[in-house]
PDB file of C-alpha atoms and ligand atoms in Angstrom:
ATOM      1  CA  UNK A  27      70.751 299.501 -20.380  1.00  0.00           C
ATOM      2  CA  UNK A  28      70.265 296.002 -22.614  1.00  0.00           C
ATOM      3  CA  UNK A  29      72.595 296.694 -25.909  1.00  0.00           C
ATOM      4  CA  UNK A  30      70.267 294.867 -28.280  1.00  0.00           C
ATOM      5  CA  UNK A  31      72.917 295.090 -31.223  1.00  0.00           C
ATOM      6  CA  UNK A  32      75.141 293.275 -29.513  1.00  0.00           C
ATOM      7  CA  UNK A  33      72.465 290.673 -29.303  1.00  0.00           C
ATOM      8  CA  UNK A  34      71.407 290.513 -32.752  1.00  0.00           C
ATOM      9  CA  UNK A  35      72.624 291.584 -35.877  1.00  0.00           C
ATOM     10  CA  UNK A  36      70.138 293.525 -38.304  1.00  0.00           C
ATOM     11  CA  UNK A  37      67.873 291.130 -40.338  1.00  0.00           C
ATOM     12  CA  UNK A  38      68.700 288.166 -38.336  1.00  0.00           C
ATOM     13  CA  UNK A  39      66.814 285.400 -37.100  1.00  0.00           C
ATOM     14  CA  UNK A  40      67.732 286.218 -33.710  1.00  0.00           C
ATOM     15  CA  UNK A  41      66.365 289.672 -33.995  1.00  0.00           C
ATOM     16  CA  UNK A  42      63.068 288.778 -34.530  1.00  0.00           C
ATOM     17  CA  UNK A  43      62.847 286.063 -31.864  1.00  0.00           C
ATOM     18  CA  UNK A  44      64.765 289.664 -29.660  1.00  0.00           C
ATOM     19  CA  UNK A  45      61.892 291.421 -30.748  1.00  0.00           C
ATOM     20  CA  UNK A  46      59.315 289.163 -29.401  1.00  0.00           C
ATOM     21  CA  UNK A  47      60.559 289.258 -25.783  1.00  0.00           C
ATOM     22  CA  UNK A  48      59.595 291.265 -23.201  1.00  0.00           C
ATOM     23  CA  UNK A  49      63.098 293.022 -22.224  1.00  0.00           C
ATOM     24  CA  UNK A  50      61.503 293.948 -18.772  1.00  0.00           C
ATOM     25  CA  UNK A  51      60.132 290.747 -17.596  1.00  0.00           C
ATOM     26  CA  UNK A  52      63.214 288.712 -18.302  1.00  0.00           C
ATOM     27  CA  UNK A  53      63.902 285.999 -16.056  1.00  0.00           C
ATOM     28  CA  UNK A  54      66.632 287.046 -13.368  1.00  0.00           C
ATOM     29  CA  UNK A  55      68.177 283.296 -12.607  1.00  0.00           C
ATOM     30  CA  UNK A  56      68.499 280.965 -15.800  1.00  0.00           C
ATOM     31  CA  UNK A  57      69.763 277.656 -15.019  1.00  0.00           C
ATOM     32  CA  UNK A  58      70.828 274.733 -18.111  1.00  0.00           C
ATOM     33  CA  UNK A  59      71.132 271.083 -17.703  1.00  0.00           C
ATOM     34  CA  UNK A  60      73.433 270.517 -20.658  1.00  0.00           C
ATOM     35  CA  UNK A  61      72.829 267.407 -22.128  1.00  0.00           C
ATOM     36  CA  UNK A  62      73.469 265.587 -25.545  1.00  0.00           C
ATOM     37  CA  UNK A  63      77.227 265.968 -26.400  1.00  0.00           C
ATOM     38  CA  UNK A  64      77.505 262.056 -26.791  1.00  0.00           C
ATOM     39  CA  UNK A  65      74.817 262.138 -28.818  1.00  0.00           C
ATOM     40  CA  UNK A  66      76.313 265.328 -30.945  1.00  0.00           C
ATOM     41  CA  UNK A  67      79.573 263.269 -30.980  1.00  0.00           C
ATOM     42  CA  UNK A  68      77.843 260.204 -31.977  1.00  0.00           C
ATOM     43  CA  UNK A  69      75.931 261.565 -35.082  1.00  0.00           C
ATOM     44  CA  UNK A  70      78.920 262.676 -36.269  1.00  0.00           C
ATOM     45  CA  UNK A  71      80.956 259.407 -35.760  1.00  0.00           C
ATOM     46  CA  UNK A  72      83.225 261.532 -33.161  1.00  0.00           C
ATOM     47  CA  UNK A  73      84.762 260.052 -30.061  1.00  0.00           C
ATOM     48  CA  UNK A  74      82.078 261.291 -26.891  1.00  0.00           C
ATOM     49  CA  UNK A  75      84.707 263.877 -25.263  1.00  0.00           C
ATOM     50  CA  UNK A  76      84.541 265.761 -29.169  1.00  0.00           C
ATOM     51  CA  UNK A  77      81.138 266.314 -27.929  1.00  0.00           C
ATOM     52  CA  UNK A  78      82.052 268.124 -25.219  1.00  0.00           C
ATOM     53  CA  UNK A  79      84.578 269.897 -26.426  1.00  0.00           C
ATOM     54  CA  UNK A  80      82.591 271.756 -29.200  1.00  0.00           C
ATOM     55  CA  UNK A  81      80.196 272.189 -25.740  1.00  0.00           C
ATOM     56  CA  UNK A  82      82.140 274.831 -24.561  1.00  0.00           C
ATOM     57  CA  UNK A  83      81.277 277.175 -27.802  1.00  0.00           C
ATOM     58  CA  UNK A  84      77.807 276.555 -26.664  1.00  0.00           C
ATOM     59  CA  UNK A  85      79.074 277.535 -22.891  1.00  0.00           C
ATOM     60  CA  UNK A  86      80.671 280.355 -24.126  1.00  0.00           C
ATOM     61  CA  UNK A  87      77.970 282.198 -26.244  1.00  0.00           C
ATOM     62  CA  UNK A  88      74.950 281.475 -23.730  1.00  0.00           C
ATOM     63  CA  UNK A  89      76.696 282.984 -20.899  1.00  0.00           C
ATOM     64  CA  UNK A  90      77.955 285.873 -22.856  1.00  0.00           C
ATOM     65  CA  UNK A  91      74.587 286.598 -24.362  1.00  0.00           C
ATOM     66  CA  UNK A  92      72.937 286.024 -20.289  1.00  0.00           C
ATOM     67  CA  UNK A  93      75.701 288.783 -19.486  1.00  0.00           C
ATOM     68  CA  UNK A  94      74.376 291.389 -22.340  1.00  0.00           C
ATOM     69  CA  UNK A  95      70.417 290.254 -21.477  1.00  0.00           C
ATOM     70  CA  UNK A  96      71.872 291.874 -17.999  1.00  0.00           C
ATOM     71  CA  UNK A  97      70.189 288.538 -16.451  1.00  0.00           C
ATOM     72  CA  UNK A  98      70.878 288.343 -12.613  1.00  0.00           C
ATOM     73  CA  UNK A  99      72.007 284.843 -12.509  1.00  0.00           C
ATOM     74  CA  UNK A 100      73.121 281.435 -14.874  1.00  0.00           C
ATOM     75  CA  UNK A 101      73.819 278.231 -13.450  1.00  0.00           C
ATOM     76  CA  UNK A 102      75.515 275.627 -15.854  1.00  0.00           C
ATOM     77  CA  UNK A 103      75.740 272.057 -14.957  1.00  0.00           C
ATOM     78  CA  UNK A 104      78.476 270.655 -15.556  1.00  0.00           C
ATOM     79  CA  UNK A 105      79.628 267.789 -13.899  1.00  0.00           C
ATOM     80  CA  UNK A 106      77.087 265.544 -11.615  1.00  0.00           C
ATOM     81  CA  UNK A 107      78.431 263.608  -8.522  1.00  0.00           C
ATOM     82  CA  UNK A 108      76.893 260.477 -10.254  1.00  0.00           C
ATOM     83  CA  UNK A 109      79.401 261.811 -13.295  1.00  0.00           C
ATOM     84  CA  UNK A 110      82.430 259.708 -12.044  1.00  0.00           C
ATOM     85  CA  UNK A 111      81.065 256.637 -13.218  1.00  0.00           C
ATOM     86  CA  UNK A 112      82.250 257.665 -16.967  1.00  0.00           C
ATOM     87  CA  UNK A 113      85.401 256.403 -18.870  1.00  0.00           C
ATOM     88  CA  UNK A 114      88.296 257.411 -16.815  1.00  0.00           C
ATOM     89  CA  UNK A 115      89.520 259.122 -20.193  1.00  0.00           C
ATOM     90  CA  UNK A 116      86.010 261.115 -20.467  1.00  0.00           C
ATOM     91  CA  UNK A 117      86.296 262.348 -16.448  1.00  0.00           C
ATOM     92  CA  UNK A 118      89.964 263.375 -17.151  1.00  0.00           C
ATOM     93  CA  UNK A 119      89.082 265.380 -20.752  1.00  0.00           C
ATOM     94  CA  UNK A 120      85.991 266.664 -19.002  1.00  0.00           C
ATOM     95  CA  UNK A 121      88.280 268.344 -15.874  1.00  0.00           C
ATOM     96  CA  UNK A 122      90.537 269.601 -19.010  1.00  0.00           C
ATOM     97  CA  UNK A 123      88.347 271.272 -20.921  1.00  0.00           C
ATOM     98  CA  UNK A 124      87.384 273.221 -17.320  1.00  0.00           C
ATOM     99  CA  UNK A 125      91.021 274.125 -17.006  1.00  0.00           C
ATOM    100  CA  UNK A 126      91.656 275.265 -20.602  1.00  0.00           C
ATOM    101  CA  UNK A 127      88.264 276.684 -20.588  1.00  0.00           C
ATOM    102  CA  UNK A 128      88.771 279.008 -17.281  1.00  0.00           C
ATOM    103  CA  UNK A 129      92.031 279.853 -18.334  1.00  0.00           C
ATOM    104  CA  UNK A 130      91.053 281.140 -22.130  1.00  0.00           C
ATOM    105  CA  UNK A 131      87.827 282.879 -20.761  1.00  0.00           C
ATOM    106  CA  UNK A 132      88.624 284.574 -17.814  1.00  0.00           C
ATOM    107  CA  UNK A 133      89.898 287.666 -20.070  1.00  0.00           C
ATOM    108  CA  UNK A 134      85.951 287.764 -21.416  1.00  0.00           C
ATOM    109  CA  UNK A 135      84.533 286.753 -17.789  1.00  0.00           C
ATOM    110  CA  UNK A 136      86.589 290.345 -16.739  1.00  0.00           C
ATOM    111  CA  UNK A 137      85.656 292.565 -20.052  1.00  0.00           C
ATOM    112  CA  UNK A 138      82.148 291.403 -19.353  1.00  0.00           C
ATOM    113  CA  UNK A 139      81.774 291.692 -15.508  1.00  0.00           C
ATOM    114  CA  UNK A 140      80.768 288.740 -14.843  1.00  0.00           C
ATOM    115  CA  UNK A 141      81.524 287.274 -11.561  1.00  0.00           C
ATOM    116  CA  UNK A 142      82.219 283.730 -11.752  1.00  0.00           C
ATOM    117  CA  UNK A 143      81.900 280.633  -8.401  1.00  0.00           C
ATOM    118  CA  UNK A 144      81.621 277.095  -8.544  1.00  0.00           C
ATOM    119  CA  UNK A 145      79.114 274.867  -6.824  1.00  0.00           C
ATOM    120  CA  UNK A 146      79.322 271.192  -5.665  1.00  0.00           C
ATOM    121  CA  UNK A 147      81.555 269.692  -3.703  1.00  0.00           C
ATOM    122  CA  UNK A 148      84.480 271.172  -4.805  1.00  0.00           C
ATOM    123  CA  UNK A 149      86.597 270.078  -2.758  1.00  0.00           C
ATOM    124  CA  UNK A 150      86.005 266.129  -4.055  1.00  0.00           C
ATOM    125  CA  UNK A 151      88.160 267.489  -7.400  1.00  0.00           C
ATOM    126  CA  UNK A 152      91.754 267.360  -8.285  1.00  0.00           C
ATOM    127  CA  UNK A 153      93.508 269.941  -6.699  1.00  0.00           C
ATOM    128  CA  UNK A 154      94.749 271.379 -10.021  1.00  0.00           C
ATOM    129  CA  UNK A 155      91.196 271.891 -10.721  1.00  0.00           C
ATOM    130  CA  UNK A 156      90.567 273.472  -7.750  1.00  0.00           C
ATOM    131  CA  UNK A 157      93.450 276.018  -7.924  1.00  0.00           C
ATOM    132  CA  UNK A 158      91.994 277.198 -11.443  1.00  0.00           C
ATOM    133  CA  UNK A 159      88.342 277.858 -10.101  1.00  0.00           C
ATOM    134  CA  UNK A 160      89.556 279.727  -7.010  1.00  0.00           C
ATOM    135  CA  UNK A 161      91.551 281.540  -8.814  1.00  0.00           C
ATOM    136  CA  UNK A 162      88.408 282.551 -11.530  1.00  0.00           C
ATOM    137  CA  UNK A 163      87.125 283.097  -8.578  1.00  0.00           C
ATOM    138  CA  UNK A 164      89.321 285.353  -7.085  1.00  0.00           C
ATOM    139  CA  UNK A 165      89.695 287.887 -10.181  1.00  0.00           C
ATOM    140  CA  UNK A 166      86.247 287.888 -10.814  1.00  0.00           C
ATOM    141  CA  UNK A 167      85.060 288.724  -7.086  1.00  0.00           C
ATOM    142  CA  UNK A 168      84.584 292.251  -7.427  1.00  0.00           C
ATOM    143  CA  UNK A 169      82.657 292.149 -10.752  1.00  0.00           C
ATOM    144  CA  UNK A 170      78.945 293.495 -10.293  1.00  0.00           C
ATOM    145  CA  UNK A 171      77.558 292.214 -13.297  1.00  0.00           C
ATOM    146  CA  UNK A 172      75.775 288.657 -14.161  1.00  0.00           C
ATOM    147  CA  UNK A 173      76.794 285.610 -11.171  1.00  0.00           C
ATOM    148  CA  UNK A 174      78.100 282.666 -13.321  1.00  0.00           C
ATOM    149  CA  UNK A 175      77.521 279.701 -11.493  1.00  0.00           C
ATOM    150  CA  UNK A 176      78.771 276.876 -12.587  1.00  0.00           C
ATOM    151  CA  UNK A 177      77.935 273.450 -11.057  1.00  0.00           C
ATOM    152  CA  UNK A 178      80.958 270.721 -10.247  1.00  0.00           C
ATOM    153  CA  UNK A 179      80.734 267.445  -8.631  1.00  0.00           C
ATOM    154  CA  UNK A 180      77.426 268.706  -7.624  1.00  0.00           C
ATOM    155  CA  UNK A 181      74.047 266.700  -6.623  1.00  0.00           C
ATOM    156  CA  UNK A 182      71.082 268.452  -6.012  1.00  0.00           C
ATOM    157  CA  UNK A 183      70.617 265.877  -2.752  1.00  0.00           C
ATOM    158  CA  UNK A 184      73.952 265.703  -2.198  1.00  0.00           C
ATOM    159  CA  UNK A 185      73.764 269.757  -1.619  1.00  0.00           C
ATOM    160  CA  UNK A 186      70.613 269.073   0.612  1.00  0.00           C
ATOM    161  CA  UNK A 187      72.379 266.731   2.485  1.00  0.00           C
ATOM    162  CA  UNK A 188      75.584 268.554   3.116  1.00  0.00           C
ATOM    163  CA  UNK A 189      73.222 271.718   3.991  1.00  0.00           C
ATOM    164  CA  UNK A 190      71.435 269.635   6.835  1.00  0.00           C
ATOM    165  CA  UNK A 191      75.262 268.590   7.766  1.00  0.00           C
ATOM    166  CA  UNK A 192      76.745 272.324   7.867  1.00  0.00           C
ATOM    167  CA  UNK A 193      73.410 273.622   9.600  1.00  0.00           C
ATOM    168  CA  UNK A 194      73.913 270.660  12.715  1.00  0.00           C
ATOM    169  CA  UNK A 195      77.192 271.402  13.250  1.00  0.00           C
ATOM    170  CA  UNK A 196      76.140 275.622  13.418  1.00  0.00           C
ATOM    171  CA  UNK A 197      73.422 274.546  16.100  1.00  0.00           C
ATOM    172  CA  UNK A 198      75.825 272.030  17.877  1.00  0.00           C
ATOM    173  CA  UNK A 199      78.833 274.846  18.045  1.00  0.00           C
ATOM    174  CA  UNK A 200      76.056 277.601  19.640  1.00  0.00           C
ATOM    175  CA  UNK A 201      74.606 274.940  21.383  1.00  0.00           C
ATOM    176  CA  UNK A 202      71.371 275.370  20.244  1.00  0.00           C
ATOM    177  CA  UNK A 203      70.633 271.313  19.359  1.00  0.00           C
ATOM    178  CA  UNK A 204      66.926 271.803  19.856  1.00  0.00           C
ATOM    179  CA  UNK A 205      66.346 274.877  17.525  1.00  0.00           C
ATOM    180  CA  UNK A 206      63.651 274.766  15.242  1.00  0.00           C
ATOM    181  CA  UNK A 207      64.749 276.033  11.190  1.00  0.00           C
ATOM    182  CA  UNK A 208      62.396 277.257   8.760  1.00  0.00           C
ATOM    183  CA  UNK A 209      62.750 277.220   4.794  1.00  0.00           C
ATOM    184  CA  UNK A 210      64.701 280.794   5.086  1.00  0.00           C
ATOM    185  CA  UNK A 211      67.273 279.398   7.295  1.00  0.00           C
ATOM    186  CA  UNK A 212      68.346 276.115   4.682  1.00  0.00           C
ATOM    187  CA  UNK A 213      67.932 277.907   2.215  1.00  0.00           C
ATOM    188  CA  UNK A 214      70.403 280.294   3.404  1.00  0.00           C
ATOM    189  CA  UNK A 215      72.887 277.302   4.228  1.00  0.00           C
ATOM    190  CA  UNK A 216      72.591 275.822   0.890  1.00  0.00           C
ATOM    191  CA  UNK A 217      75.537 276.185  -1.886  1.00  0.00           C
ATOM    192  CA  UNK A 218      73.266 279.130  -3.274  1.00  0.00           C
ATOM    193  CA  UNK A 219      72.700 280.973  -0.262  1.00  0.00           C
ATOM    194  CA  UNK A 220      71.936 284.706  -0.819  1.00  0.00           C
ATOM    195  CA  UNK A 221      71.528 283.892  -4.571  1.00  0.00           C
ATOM    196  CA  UNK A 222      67.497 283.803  -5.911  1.00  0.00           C
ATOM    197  CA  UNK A 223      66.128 280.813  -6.668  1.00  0.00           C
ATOM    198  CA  UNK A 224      66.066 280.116 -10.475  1.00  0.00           C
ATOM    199  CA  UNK A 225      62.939 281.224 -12.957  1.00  0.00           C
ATOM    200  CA  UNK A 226      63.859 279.191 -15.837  1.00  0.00           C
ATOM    201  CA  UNK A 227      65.326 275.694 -16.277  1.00  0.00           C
ATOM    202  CA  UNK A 228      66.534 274.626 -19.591  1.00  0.00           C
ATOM    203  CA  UNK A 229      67.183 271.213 -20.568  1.00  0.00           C
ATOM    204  CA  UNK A 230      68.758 270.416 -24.032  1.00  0.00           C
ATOM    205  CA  UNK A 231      68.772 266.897 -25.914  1.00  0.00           C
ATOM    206  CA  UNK A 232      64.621 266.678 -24.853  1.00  0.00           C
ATOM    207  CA  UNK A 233      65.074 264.484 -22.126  1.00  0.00           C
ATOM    208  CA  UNK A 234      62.275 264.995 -19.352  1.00  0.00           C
ATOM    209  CA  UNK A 235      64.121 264.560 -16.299  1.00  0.00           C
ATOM    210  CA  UNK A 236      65.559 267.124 -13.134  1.00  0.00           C
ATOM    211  CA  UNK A 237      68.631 264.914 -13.133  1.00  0.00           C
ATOM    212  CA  UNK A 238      69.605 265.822  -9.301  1.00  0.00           C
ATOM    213  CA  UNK A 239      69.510 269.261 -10.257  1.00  0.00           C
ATOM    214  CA  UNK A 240      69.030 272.399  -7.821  1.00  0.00           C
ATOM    215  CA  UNK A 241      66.419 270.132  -6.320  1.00  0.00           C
ATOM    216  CA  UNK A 242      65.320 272.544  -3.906  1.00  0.00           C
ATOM    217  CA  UNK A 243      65.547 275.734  -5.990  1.00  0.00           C
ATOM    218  CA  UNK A 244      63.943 274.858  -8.771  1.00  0.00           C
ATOM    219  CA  UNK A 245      60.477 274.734  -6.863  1.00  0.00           C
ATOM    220  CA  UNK A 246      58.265 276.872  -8.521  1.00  0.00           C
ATOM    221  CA  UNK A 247      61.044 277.356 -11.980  1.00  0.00           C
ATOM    222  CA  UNK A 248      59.451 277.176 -15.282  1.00  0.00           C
ATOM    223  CA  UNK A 249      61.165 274.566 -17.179  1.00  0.00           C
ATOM    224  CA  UNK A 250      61.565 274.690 -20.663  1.00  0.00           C
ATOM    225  CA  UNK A 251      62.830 271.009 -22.625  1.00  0.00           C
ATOM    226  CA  UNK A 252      64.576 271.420 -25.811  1.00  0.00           C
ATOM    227  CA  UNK A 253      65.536 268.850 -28.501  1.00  0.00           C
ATOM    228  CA  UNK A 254      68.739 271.115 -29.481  1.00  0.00           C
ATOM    229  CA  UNK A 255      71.423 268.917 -28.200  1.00  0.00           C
ATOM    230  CA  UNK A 256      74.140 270.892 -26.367  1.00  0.00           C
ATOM    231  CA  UNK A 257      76.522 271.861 -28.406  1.00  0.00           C
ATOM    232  CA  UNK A 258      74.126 272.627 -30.936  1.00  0.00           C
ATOM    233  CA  UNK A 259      72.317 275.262 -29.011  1.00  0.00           C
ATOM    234  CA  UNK A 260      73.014 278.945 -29.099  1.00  0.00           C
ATOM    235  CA  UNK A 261      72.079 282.650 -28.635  1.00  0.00           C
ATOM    236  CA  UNK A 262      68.596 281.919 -30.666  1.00  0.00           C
ATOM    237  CA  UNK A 263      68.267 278.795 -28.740  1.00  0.00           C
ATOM    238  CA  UNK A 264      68.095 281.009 -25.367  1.00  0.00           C
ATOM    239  CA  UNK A 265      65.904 283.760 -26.738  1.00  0.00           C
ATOM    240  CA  UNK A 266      63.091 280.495 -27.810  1.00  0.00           C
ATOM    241  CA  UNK A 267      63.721 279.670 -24.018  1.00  0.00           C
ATOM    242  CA  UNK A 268      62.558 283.159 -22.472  1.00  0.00           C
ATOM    243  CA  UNK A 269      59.544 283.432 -24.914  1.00  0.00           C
ATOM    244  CA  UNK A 270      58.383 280.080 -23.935  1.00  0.00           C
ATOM    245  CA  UNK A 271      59.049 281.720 -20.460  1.00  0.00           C
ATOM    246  CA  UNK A 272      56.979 284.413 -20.997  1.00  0.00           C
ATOM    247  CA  UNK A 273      54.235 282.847 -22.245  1.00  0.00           C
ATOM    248  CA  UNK A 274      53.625 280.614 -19.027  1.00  0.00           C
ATOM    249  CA  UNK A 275      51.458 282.047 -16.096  1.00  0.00           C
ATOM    250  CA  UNK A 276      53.244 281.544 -12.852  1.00  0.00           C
ATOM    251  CA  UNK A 277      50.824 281.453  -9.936  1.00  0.00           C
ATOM    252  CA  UNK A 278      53.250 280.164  -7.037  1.00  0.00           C
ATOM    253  CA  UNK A 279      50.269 277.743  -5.998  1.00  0.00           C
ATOM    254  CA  UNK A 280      48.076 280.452  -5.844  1.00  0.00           C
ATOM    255  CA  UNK A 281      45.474 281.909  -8.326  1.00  0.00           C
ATOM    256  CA  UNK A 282      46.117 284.764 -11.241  1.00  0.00           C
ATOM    257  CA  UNK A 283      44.445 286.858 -13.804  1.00  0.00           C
ATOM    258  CA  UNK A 284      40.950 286.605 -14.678  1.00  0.00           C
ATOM    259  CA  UNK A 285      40.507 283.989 -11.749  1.00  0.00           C
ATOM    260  CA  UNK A 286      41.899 285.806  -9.454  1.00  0.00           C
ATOM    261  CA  UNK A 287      40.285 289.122 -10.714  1.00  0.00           C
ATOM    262  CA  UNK A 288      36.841 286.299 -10.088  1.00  0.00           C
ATOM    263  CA  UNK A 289      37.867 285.489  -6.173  1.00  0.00           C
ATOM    264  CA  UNK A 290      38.560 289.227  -5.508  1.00  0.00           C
ATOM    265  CA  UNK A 291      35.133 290.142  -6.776  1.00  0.00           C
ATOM    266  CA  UNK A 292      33.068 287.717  -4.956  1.00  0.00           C
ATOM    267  CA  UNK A 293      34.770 288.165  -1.516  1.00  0.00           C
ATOM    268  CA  UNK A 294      34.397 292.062  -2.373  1.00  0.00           C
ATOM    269  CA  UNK A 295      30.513 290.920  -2.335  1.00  0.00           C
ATOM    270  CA  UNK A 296      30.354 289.006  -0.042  1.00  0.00           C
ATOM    271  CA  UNK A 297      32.433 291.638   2.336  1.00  0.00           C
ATOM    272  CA  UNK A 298      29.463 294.409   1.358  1.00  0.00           C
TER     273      UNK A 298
HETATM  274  C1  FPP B 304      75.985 265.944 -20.854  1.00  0.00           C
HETATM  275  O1  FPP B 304      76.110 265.343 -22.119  1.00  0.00           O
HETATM  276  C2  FPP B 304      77.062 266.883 -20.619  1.00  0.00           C
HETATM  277  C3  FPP B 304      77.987 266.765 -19.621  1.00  0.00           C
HETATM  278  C4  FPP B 304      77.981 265.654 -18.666  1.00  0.00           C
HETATM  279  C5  FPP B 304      79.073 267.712 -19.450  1.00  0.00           C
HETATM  280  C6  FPP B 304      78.829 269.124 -19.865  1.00  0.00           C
HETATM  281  C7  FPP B 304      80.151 269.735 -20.099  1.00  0.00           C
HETATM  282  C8  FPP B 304      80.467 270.646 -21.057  1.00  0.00           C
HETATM  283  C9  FPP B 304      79.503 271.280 -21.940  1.00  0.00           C
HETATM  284  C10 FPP B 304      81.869 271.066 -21.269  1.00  0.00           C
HETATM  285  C11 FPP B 304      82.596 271.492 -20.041  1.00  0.00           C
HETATM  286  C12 FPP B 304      81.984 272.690 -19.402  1.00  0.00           C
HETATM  287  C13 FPP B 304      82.611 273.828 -19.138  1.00  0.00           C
HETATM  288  C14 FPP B 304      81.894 274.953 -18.510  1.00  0.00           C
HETATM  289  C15 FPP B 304      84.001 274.049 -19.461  1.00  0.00           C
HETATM  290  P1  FPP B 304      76.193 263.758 -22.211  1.00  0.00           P
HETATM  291  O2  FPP B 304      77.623 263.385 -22.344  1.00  0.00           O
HETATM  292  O3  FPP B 304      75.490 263.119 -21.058  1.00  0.00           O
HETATM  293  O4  FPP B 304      75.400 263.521 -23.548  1.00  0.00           O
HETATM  294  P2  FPP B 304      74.574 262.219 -23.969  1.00  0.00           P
HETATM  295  O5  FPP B 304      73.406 262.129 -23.023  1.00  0.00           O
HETATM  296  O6  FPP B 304      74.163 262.526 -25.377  1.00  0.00           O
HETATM  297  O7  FPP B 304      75.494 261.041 -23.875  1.00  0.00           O
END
């Protein structure tokens, strides 16, 4: 059961936004392109890495609040495979703030059963980095609660790539070279296997781009663009995110409501 005074307090802005959603139509897999801590840090005449170092508060809040929404899924990106090409000074705070990060929050990740995994190539980062997320990992396994996904030296075609890879060398090993796949079968080689595709894709700092992201997931995911940059947004932030959300019609390519109700009716007369 959804706790909504641990969402909101009484009187607050955030309680009315809670009150306007729909607690039973909530989206199960939320997924954030975080973007806009340079320009946080720049307004403020801050070095870039301050921006995304006040980022993590943002990190920290939205997947808390996912966890008490009782959403399925959040997937935070976090570092792009096209994000080595910044500062050597900005890649090294970045991979920091990860370590610091996993190490403060795992206590919360626990209390809140939230089960935590990385995805990206993973195994392209330092190997201190990679001890801390496998062992986040590892301690949060069990938990049943929200799947905190959190997305590392990851490319959306990268991933498609290195699915196409890992599915070859499955056929070549049962040597079954000629097989034909369908959609169900990448999909279920993909970093996300077994994990639904997302519903909702946020993108702060009101840039209108995909960036690489979850390129195959995101097919039919309503995405919402916000001009909050990063470290700016919070819990409020996410509830404007869901009611956009549940304002949108999703039809999956096909037809819905009154339309629909129109098709139905007029092959029910032409059926009779
Ligand atoms: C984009 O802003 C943000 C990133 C490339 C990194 C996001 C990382 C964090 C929020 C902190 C680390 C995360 C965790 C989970 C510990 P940008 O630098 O591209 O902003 P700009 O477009 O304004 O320059």
């Amino acid at each position: 059961m959804i706790d909504v005074r641990k969402l909101a307090e009484p009187g607050s802005i955030e309680e009315t936004l809670l009150e306007r959603i729909d607690l039973k139509r909530l989206p199960r897999h939320v997924a954030v392109i975080m973007d806009g801590n340079g320009r946080w840090a720049r307004a403020r005449n801050l070095p870039r890495v301050e921006g995304h170092r006040s980022g993590i508060a943002s990190v920290r809040e939205i997947v808390e609040t996912a966890a008490r929404l009782e959403l399925g899924v959040i997937t935070l990106y976090a570092f792009s495979v096209e994000n080595w090409k910044r500062p050597r000074y900005e890649v090294a705070t970045l991979m920091m703030l990860l370590k610091e990060y996993l190490r403060k929050e795992l206590q919360t990740l626990m209390e809140n059963n939230i089960r935590f995994t990385p995805i990206g190539r993973v195994d392209g980062l330092d190997p201190s980095v990679q001890r801390e997320l496998r062992y986040a990992e590892e301690k949060t396994a069990e938990n049943s609660g929200l799947l905190f996904q959190i997305a590392l030296n990851y490319g959306g075609r990268a991933e498609i790539v290195d699915t196409c890879n890992r599915i070859m060398s499955i056929l070549r090993e049962k040597e079954m070279s000629d097989a034909v796949i369908d959609e169900d079968f990448f999909a279920g080689h993909l970093y996300t296997a077994n994990v639904d595709d997302p519903d909702l894709l946020i993108r702060t700092s009101g840039e209108l781009r995909v960036s690489n992201f979850l390129l195959w997931q995101i097919a039919y995911a309503e995405i919402h663009v916000t001009k909050v940059l990063w470290p700016d947004f919070r819990r409020r932030n996410l509830f404007e995110a869901i009611i956009d959300f549940q304002s949108r019609e999703r039809r999956y390519g096909g037809v819905e409501g009154a339309e629909a109700e129109m098709f139905i009716e007029a092959d029910d007369a032409a059926s009779s």
